[in-house]
Short mmCIF file of C-alpha atoms and ligand atoms in Angstrom, two decimals:
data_model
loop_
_atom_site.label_atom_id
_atom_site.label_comp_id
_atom_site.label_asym_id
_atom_site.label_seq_id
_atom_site.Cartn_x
_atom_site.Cartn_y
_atom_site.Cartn_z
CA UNK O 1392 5.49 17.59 56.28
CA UNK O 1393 3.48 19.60 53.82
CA UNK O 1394 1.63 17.07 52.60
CA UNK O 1395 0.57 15.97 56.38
CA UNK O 1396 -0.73 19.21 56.85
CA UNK O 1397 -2.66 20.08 53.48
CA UNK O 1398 -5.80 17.16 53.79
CA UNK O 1399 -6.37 16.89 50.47
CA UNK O 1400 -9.88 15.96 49.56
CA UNK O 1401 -9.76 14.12 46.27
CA UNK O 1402 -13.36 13.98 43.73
CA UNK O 1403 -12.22 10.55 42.70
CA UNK O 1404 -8.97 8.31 42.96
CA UNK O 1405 -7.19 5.72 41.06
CA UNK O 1406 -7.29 2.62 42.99
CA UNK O 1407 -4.40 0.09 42.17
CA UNK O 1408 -3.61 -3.11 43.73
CA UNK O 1409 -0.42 -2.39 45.97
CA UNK O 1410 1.59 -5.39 45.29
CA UNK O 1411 1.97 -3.86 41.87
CA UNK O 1412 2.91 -0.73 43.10
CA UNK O 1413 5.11 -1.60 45.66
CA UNK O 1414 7.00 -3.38 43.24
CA UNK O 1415 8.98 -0.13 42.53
CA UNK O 1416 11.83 0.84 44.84
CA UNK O 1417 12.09 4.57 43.50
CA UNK O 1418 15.52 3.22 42.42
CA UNK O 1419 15.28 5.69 39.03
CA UNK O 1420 17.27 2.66 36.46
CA UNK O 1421 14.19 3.87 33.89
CA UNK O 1422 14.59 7.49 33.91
CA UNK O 1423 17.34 7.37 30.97
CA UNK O 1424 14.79 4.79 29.19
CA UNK O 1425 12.01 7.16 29.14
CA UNK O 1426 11.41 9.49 26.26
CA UNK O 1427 9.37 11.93 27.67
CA UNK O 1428 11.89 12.71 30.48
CA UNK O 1429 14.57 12.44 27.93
CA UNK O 1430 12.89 15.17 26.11
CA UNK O 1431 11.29 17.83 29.44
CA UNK O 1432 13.64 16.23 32.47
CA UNK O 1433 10.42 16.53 34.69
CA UNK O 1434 10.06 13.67 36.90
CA UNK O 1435 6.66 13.88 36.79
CA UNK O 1436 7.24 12.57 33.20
CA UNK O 1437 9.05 9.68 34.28
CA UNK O 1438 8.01 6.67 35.65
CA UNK O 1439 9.20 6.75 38.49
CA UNK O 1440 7.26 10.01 38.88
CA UNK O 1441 4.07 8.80 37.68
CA UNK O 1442 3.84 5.48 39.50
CA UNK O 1443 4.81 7.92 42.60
CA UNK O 1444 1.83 9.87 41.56
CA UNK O 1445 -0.39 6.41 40.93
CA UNK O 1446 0.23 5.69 44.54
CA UNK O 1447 -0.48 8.63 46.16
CA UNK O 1448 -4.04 8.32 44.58
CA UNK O 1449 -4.48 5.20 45.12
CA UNK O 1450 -3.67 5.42 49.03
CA UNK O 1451 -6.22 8.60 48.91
CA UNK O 1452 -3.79 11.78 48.74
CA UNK O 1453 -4.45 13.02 45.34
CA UNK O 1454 -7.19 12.89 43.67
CA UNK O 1455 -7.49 11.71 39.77
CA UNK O 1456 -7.79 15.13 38.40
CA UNK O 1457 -6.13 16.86 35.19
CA UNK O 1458 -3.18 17.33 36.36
CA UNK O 1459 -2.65 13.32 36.48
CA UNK O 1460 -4.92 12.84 33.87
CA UNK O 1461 -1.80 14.94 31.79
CA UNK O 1462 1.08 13.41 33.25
CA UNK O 1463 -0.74 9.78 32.53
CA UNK O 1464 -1.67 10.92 29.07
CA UNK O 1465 1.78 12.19 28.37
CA UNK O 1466 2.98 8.53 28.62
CA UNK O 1467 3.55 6.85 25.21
CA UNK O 1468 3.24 3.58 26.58
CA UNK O 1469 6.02 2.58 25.20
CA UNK O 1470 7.20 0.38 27.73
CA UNK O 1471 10.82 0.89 27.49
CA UNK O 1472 10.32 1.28 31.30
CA UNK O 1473 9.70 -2.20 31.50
CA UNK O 1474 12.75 -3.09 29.85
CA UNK O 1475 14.86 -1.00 32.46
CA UNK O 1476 13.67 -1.72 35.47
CA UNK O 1477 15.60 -4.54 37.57
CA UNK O 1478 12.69 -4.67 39.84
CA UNK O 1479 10.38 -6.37 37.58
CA UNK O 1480 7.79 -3.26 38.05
CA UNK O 1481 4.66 -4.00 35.90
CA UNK O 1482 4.48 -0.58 34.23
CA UNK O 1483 1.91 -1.96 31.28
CA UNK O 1484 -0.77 -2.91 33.63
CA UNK O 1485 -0.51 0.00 36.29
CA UNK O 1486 -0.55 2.57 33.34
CA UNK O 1487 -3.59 0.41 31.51
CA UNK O 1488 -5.23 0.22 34.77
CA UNK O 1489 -4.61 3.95 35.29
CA UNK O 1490 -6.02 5.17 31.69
CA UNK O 1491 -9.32 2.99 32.44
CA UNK O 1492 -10.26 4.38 35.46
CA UNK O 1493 -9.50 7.97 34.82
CA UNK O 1494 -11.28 7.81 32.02
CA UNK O 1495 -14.33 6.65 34.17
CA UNK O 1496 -13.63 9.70 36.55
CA UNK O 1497 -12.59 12.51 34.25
CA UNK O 1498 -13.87 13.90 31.53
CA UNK O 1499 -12.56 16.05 28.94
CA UNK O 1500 -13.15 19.62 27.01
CA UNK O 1501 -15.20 19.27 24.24
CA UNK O 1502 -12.94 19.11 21.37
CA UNK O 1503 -11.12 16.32 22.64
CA UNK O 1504 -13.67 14.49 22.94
CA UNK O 1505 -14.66 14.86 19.55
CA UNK O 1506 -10.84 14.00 18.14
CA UNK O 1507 -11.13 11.04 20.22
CA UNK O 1508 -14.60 10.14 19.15
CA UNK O 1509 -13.28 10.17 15.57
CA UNK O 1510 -10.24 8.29 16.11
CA UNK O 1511 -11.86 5.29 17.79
CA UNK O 1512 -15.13 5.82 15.13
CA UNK O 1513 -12.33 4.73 12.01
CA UNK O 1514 -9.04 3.31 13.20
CA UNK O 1515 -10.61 0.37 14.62
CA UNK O 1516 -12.46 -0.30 11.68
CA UNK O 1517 -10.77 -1.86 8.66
CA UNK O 1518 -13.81 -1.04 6.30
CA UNK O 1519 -14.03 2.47 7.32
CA UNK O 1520 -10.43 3.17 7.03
CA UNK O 1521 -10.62 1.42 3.28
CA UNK O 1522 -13.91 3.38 2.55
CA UNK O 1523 -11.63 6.62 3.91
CA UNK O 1524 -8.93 5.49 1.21
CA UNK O 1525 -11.33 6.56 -1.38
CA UNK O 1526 -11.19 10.14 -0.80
CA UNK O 1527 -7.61 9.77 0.24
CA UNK O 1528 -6.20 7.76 -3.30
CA UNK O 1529 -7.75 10.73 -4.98
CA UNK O 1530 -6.25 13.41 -2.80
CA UNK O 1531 -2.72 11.66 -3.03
CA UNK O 1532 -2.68 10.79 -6.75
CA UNK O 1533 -4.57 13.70 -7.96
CA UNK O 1534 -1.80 16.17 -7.57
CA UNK O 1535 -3.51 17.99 -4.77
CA UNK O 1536 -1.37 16.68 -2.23
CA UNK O 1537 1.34 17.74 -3.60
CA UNK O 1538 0.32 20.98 -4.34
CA UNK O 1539 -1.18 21.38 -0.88
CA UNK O 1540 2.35 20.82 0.63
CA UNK O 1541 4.17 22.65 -1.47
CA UNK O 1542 2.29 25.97 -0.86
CA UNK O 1543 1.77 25.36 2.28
CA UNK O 1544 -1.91 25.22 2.49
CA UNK O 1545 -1.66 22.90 5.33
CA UNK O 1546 0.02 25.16 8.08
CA UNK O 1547 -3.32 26.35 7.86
CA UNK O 1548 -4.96 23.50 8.98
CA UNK O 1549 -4.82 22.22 13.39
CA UNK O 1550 -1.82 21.09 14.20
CA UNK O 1551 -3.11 17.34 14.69
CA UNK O 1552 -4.84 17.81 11.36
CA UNK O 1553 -1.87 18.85 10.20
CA UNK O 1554 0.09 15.55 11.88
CA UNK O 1555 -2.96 13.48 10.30
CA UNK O 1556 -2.01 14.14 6.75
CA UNK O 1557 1.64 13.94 7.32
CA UNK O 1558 1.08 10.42 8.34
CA UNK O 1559 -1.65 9.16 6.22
CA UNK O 1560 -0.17 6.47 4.12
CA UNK O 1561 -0.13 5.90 0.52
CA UNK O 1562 -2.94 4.59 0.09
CA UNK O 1563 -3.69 1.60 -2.52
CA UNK O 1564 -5.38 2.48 -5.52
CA UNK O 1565 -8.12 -0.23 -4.72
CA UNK O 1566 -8.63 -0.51 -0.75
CA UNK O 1567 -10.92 -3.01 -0.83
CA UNK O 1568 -9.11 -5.57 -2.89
CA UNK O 1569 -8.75 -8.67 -0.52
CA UNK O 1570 -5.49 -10.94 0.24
CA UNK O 1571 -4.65 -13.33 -2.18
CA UNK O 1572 -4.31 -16.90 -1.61
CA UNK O 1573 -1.34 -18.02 -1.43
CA UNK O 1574 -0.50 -21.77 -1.54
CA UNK O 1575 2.02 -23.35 0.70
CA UNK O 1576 4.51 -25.90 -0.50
CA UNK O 1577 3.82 -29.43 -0.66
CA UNK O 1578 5.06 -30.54 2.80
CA UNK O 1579 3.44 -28.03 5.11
CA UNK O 1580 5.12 -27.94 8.37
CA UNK O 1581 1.61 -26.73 10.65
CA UNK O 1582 -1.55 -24.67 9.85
CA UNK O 1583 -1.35 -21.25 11.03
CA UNK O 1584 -3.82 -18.37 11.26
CA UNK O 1585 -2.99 -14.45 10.43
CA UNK O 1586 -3.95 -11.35 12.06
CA UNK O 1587 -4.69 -9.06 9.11
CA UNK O 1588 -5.15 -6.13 11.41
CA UNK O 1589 -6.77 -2.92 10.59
CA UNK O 1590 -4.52 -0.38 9.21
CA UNK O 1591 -2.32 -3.11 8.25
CA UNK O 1592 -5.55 -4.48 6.38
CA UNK O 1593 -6.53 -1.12 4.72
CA UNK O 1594 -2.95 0.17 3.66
CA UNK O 1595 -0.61 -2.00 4.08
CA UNK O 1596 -1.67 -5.21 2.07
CA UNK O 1597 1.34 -5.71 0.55
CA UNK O 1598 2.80 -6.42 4.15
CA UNK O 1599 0.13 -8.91 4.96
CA UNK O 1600 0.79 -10.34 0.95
CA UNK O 1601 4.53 -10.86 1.63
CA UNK O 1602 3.83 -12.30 5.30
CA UNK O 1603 1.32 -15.00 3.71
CA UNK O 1604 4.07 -15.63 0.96
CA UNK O 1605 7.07 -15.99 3.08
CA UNK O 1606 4.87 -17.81 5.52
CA UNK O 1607 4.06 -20.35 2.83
CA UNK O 1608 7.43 -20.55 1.26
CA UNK O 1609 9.14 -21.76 4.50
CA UNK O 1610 6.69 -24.55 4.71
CA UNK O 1611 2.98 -22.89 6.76
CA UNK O 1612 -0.58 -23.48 5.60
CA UNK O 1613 -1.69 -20.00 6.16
CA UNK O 1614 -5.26 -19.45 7.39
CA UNK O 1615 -7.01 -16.14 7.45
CA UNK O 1616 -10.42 -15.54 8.72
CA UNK O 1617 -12.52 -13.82 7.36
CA UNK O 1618 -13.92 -10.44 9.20
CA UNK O 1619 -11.60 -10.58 12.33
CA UNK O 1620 -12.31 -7.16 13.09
CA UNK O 1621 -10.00 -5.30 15.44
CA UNK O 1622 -7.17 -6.74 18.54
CA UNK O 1623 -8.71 -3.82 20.71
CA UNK O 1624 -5.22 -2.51 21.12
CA UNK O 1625 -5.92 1.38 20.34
CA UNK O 1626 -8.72 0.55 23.01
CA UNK O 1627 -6.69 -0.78 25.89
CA UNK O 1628 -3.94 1.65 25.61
CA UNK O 1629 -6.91 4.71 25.45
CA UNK O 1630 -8.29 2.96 29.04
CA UNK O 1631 -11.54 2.36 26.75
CA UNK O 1632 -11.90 -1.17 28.75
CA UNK O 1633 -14.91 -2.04 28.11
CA UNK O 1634 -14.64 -1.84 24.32
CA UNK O 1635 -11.60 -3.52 24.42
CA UNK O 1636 -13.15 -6.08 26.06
CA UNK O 1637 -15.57 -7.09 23.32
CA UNK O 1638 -13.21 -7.00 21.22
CA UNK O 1639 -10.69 -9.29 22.29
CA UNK O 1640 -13.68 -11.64 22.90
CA UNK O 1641 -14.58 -11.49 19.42
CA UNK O 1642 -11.28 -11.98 17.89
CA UNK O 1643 -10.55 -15.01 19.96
CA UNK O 1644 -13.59 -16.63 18.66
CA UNK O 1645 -13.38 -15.36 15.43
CA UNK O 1646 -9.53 -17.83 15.72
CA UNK O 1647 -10.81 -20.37 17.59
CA UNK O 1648 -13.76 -21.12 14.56
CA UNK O 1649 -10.66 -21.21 12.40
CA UNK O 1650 -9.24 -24.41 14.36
CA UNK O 1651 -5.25 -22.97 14.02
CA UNK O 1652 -2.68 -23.38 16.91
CA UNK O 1653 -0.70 -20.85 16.14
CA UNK O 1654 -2.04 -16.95 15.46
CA UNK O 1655 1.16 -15.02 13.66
CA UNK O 1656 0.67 -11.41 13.85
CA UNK O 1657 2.77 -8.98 11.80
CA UNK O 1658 1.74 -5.92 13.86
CA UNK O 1659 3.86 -5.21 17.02
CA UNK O 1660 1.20 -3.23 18.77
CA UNK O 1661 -1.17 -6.00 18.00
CA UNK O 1662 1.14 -8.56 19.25
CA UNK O 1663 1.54 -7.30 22.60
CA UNK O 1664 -2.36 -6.51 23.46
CA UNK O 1665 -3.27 -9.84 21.69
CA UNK O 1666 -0.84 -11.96 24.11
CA UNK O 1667 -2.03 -9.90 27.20
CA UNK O 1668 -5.34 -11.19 26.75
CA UNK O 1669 -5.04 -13.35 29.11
CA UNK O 1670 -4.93 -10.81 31.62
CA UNK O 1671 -7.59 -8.10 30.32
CA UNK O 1672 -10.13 -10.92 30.57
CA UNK O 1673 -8.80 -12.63 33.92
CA UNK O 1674 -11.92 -11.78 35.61
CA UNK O 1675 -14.47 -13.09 33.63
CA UNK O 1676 -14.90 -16.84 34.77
CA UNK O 1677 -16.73 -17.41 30.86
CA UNK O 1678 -13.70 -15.87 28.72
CA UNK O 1679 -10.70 -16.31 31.13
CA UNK O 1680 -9.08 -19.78 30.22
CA UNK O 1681 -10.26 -19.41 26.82
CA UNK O 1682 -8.48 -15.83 26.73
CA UNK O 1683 -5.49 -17.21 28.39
CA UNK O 1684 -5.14 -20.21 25.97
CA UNK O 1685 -5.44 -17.54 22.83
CA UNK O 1686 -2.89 -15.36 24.10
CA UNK O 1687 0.00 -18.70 24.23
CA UNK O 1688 -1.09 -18.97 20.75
CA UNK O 1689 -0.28 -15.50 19.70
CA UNK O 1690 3.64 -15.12 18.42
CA UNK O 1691 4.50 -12.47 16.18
CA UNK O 1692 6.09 -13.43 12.27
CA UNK O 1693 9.56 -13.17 13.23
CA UNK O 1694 9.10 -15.53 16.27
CA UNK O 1695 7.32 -17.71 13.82
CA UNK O 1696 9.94 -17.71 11.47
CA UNK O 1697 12.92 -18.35 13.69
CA UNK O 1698 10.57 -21.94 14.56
CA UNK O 1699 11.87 -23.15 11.52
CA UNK O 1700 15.01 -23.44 9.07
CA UNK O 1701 14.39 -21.35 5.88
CA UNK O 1702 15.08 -24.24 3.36
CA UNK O 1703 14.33 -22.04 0.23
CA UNK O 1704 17.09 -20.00 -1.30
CA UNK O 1705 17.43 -16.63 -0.45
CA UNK O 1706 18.58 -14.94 -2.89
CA UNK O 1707 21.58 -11.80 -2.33
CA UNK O 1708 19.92 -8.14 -1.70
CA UNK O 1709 23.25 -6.23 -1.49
CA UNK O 1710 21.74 -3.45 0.95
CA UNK O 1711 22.51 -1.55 3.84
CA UNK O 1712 19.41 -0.89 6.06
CA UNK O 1713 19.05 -0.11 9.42
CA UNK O 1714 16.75 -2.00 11.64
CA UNK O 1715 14.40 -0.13 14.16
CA UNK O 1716 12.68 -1.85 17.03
CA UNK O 1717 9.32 -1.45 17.60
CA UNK O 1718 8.78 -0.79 21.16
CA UNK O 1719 6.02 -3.17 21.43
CA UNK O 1720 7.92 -5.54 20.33
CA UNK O 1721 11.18 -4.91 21.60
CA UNK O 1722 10.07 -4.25 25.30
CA UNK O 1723 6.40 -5.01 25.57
CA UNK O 1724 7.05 -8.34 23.83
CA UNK O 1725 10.63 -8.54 24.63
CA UNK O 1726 11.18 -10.12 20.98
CA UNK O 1727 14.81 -8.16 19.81
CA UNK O 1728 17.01 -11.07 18.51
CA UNK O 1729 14.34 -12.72 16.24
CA UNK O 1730 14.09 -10.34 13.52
CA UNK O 1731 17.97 -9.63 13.74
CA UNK O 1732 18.49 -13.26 13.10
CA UNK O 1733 16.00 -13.22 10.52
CA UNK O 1734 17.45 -10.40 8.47
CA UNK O 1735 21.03 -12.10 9.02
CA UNK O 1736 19.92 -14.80 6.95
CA UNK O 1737 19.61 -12.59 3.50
CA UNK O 1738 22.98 -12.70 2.02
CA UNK O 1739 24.55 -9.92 1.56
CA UNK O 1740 21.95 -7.57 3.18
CA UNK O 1741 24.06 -5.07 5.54
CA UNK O 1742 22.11 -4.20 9.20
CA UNK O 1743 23.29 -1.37 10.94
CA UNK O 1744 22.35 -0.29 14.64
CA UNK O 1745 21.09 2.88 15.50
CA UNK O 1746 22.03 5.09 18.23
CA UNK O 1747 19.53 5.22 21.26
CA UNK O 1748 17.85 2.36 19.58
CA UNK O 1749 15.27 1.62 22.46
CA UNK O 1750 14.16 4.83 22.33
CA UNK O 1751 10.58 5.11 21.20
CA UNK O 1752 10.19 6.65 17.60
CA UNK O 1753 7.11 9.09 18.67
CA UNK O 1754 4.30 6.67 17.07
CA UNK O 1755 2.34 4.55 19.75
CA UNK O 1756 -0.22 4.38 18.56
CA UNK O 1757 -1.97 7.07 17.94
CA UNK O 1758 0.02 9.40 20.41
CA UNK O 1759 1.29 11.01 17.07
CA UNK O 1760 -2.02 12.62 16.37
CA UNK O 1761 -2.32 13.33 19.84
CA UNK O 1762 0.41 14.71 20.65
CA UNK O 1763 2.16 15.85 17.48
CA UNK O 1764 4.69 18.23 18.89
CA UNK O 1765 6.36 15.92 21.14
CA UNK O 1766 6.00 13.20 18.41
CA UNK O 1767 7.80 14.97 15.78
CA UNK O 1768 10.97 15.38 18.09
CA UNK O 1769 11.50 11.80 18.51
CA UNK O 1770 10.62 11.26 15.27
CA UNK O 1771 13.13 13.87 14.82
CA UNK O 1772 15.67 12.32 16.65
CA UNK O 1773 15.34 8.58 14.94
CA UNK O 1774 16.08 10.47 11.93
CA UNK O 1775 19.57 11.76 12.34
CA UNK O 1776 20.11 8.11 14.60
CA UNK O 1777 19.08 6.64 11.14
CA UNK O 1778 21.13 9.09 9.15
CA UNK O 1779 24.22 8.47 10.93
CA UNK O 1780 23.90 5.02 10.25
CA UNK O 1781 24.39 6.15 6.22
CA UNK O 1782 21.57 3.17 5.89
CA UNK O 1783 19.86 3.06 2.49
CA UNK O 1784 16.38 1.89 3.61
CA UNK O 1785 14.68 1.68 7.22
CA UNK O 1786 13.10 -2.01 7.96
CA UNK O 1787 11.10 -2.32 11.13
CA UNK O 1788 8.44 -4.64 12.12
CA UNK O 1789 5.32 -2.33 12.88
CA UNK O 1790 3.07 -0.06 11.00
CA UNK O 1791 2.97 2.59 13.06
CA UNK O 1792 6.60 3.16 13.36
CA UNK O 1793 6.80 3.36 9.51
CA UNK O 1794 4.10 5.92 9.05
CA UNK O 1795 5.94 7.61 11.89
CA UNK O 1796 9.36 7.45 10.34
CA UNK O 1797 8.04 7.65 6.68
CA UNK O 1798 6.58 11.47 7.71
CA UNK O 1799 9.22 12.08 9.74
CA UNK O 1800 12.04 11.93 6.84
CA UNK O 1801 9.73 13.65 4.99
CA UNK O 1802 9.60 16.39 7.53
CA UNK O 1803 13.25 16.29 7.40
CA UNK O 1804 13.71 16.49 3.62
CA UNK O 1805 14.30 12.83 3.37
CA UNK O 1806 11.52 11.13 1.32
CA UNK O 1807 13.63 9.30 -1.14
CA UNK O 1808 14.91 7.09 1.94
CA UNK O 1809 12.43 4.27 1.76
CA UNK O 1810 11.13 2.09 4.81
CA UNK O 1811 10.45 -1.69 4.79
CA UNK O 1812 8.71 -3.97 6.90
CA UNK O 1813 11.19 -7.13 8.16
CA UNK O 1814 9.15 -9.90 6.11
CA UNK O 1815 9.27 -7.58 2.65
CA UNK O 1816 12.56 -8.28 2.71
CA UNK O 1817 12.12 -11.34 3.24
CA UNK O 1818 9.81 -12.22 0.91
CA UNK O 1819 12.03 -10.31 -1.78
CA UNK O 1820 14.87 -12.36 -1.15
CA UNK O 1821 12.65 -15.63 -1.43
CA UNK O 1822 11.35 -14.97 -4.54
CA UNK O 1823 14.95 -13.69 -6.55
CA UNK O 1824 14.00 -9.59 -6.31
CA UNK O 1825 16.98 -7.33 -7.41
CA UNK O 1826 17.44 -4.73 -5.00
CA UNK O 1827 16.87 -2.07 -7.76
CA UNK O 1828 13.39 -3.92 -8.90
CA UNK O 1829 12.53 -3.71 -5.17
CA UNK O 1830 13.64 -0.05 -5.00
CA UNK O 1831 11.54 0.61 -8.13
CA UNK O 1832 8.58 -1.00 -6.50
CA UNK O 1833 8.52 0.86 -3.34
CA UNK O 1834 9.13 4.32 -5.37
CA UNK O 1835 6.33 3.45 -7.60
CA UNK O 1836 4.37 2.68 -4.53
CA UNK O 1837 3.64 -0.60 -6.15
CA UNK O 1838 1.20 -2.01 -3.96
CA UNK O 1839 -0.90 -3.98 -6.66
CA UNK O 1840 0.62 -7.36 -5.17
CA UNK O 1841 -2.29 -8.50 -2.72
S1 LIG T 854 10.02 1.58 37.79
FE1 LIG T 854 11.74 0.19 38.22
S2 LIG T 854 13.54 1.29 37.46
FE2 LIG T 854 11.90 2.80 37.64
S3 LIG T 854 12.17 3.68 39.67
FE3 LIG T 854 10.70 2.00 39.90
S4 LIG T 854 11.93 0.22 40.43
FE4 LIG T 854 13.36 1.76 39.66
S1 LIG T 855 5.88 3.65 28.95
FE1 LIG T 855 7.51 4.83 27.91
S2 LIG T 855 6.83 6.98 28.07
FE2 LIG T 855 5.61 5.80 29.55
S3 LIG T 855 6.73 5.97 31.48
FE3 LIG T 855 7.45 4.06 30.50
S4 LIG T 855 9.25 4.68 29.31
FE4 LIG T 855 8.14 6.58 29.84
#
């Protein structure tokens, strides 16, 4: 009754198509799902509670002001919504479609603006993150890093500075050292191309090395292109449309040039914005069959993988890890048996389960420089699920859920633990690694193998 008598006049509005909104019965299946009502109980941090809020602006009886702009930006997109709702309710594109038009309405204070400004000005650049490595080798190897956390001198600093250098990776000693080539056996089974990503690109080479090895050893010619720039992900899930946009146009014709049917990524966040494509570019008559025929190309490594037997031996890595799922992999791609499988294969490496393993780890992207508070407590929480587990090593599938979980031991006086992507594992197994000279390697922070 309230709300028929207080005429709201709204500055500006989301406008959503209905069918897509109407597609949620208010049933509340997703509450338990969602971290950020696990964590405050407020249902207008739930889904349920923000598509209720999407609607009412987009029928005209709220306006898209801060207060939605917070609730929206709370989100961590994690889609483990998705995976809970019976209804089939399209959370990914109502809360993409959201972000991009509030961030045409609203604006934000100034310093904001300016964090923003300088996430999207290096993230989504692979030279300027390895250019940034620099600077950051020297900081880490130097001793001043150390030194720096162990007096403290960074309590001093913002709290999202503060989050920034607790997640900055180790950094290679040489950035800008380039992938090897790796040759694939005699037989090869198909030509494939690789995403090498961004931060992936910059820091984690050794994950794009051992993806291009085991890719090879099961039988792949391996492709990469050269200058493929960025998926755009960071972009779509910041409502930046536009720029996400050009570049999903670019990488699609940076892979088309490069004549491959399949594109493996390695990256779950990738993944998922790289196979939704498709849709981002559905109304542009020049880019939308040729973005919908790139995105049926895109599979991730561990989809890839489970095409084909592994004929090479794997040798025994006599480990217990425990396996995370990355949330855009698990529920935005809906790929959770795959790297199980995969990892099954490795004799006598031990899996365990963690407990509330759909839960989302606090990365996202970069909602843990964001929002580092809320971050840290599900990072937090992963922990002592990981802990439990008495696991000697974390493996999981996405960059940004190590870096999360990496920090987040840290945090939790737990550095020693070390963290693995699926296919280093892999790739150990295929070529004979003992599990202490793979120990030694990651301690070392040997990542001279590109
Ligand atoms: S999003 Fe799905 S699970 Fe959540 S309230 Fe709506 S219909 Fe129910
Ligand atoms: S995407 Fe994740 S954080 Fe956002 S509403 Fe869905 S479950 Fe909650």
């Amino acid at each position: 009754m309230a709300e028929m008598l207080v005429k709201i006049e709204p500055q500006a509005s989301v406008s959503l198509p209905m069918p897509l909104l109407d597609k949620c019965v208010h049933c509340g299946f997703c509450l338990p799902a969602c971290p950020t009502y696990v964590l405050w109980g407020d249902e207008m941090d739930s889904p349920r509670g923000r598509i209720w809020m999407m609607r009412k602006s987009t029928i005209g009886e709220a306006a898209a002001d801060a207060n939605l702009q917070k609730h929206i930006d709370n989100c961590l997109g994690c889609m483990s919504c998705m995976t809970a709702c019976p209804s089939g309710v399209e959370y990914n594109k109502l809360i993409e479609e959201t972000r991009a038009q509030i961030e045409e309405s609203t604006s934000r204070p100034l310093p904001e603006r300016l964090f923003r400004w300088m996430l999207f000005a290096t993230f989504p650049h692979p030279q300027r993150l390895k250019l940034l490595g620099v600077p950051i080798a020297l900081y880490q190897r130097s001793g001043l890093q150390a030194l720096a956390r162990r007096i403290g001198l960074l309590k001093l600093l913002p709290k999202r500075l503060q989050a920034m250098e607790a997640l900055m990776p180790t950094v290679p000693l040489n950035p800008f050292r380039t992938l090897m080539k790796v040759s694939s056996v005699k037989t090869t089974r198909a030509r494939v191309g690789m995403l090498t990503g961004c931060v992936q690109d910059a820091y984690f080479g050794h994950v794009n090395a051992a993806t291009m090895r085991v890719l090879a050893a099961v039988g792949y010619e391996v492709v990469v292109p050269k200058s493929q720039g960025c998926c755009g992900a960071l972009m779509v899930h910041s409502g930046l449309e536009h720029e996400a946009k050009a570049y999903a146009k670019r990488m699609i014709a940076k892979f088309e040039e490069a004549g491959v049917d399949t594109v493996v990524i390695n990256a779950a966040g990738c993944g998922s914005t790289m196979k939704e494509y498709g849709y981002l570019l559905r109304d542009d008559a020049a880019w939308a069959a040729r973005a919908a025929a790139f995105s049926a190309r895109c599979k991730d490594v561990s989809e890839v993988l489970a095409e084909l037997p592994i004929e090479a031996a794997l040798a025994p890595l006599p480990l217990r890890v425990a396996y995370h799922d990355a949330c855009h992999l698990s529920h935005a791609q809906r790929i959770h048996a795959e790297p199980r499988a995969l990892l099954a294969q490795i004799p006598s490496l031990d899996v365990a389960e963690m407990a509330e393993a759909s839960l989302c780890c606090g990365s996202a992207g970069v909602y843990n420089l964001l929002h580092p508070e809320t971050a840290e407590e599900l990072g937090d929480r992963k922990v002592q699920h990981l802990l439990d587990t008495h696991a000697q090593a974390l493996v999981s599938a996405n960059p940004g859920c190590l870096l999360q979980l990496q920090a987040s031991l840290r945090r939790n006086g737990h550095a020693e633990l070390p963290t693995f992507h699926m296919v280093e594992l892999l790739d150990a197994s295929l070529r004979g690694l003992s599990v202490e000279s793979l120990l030694k390697r990651h301690n070392q922070g040997c990542r001279r193998d590109r």
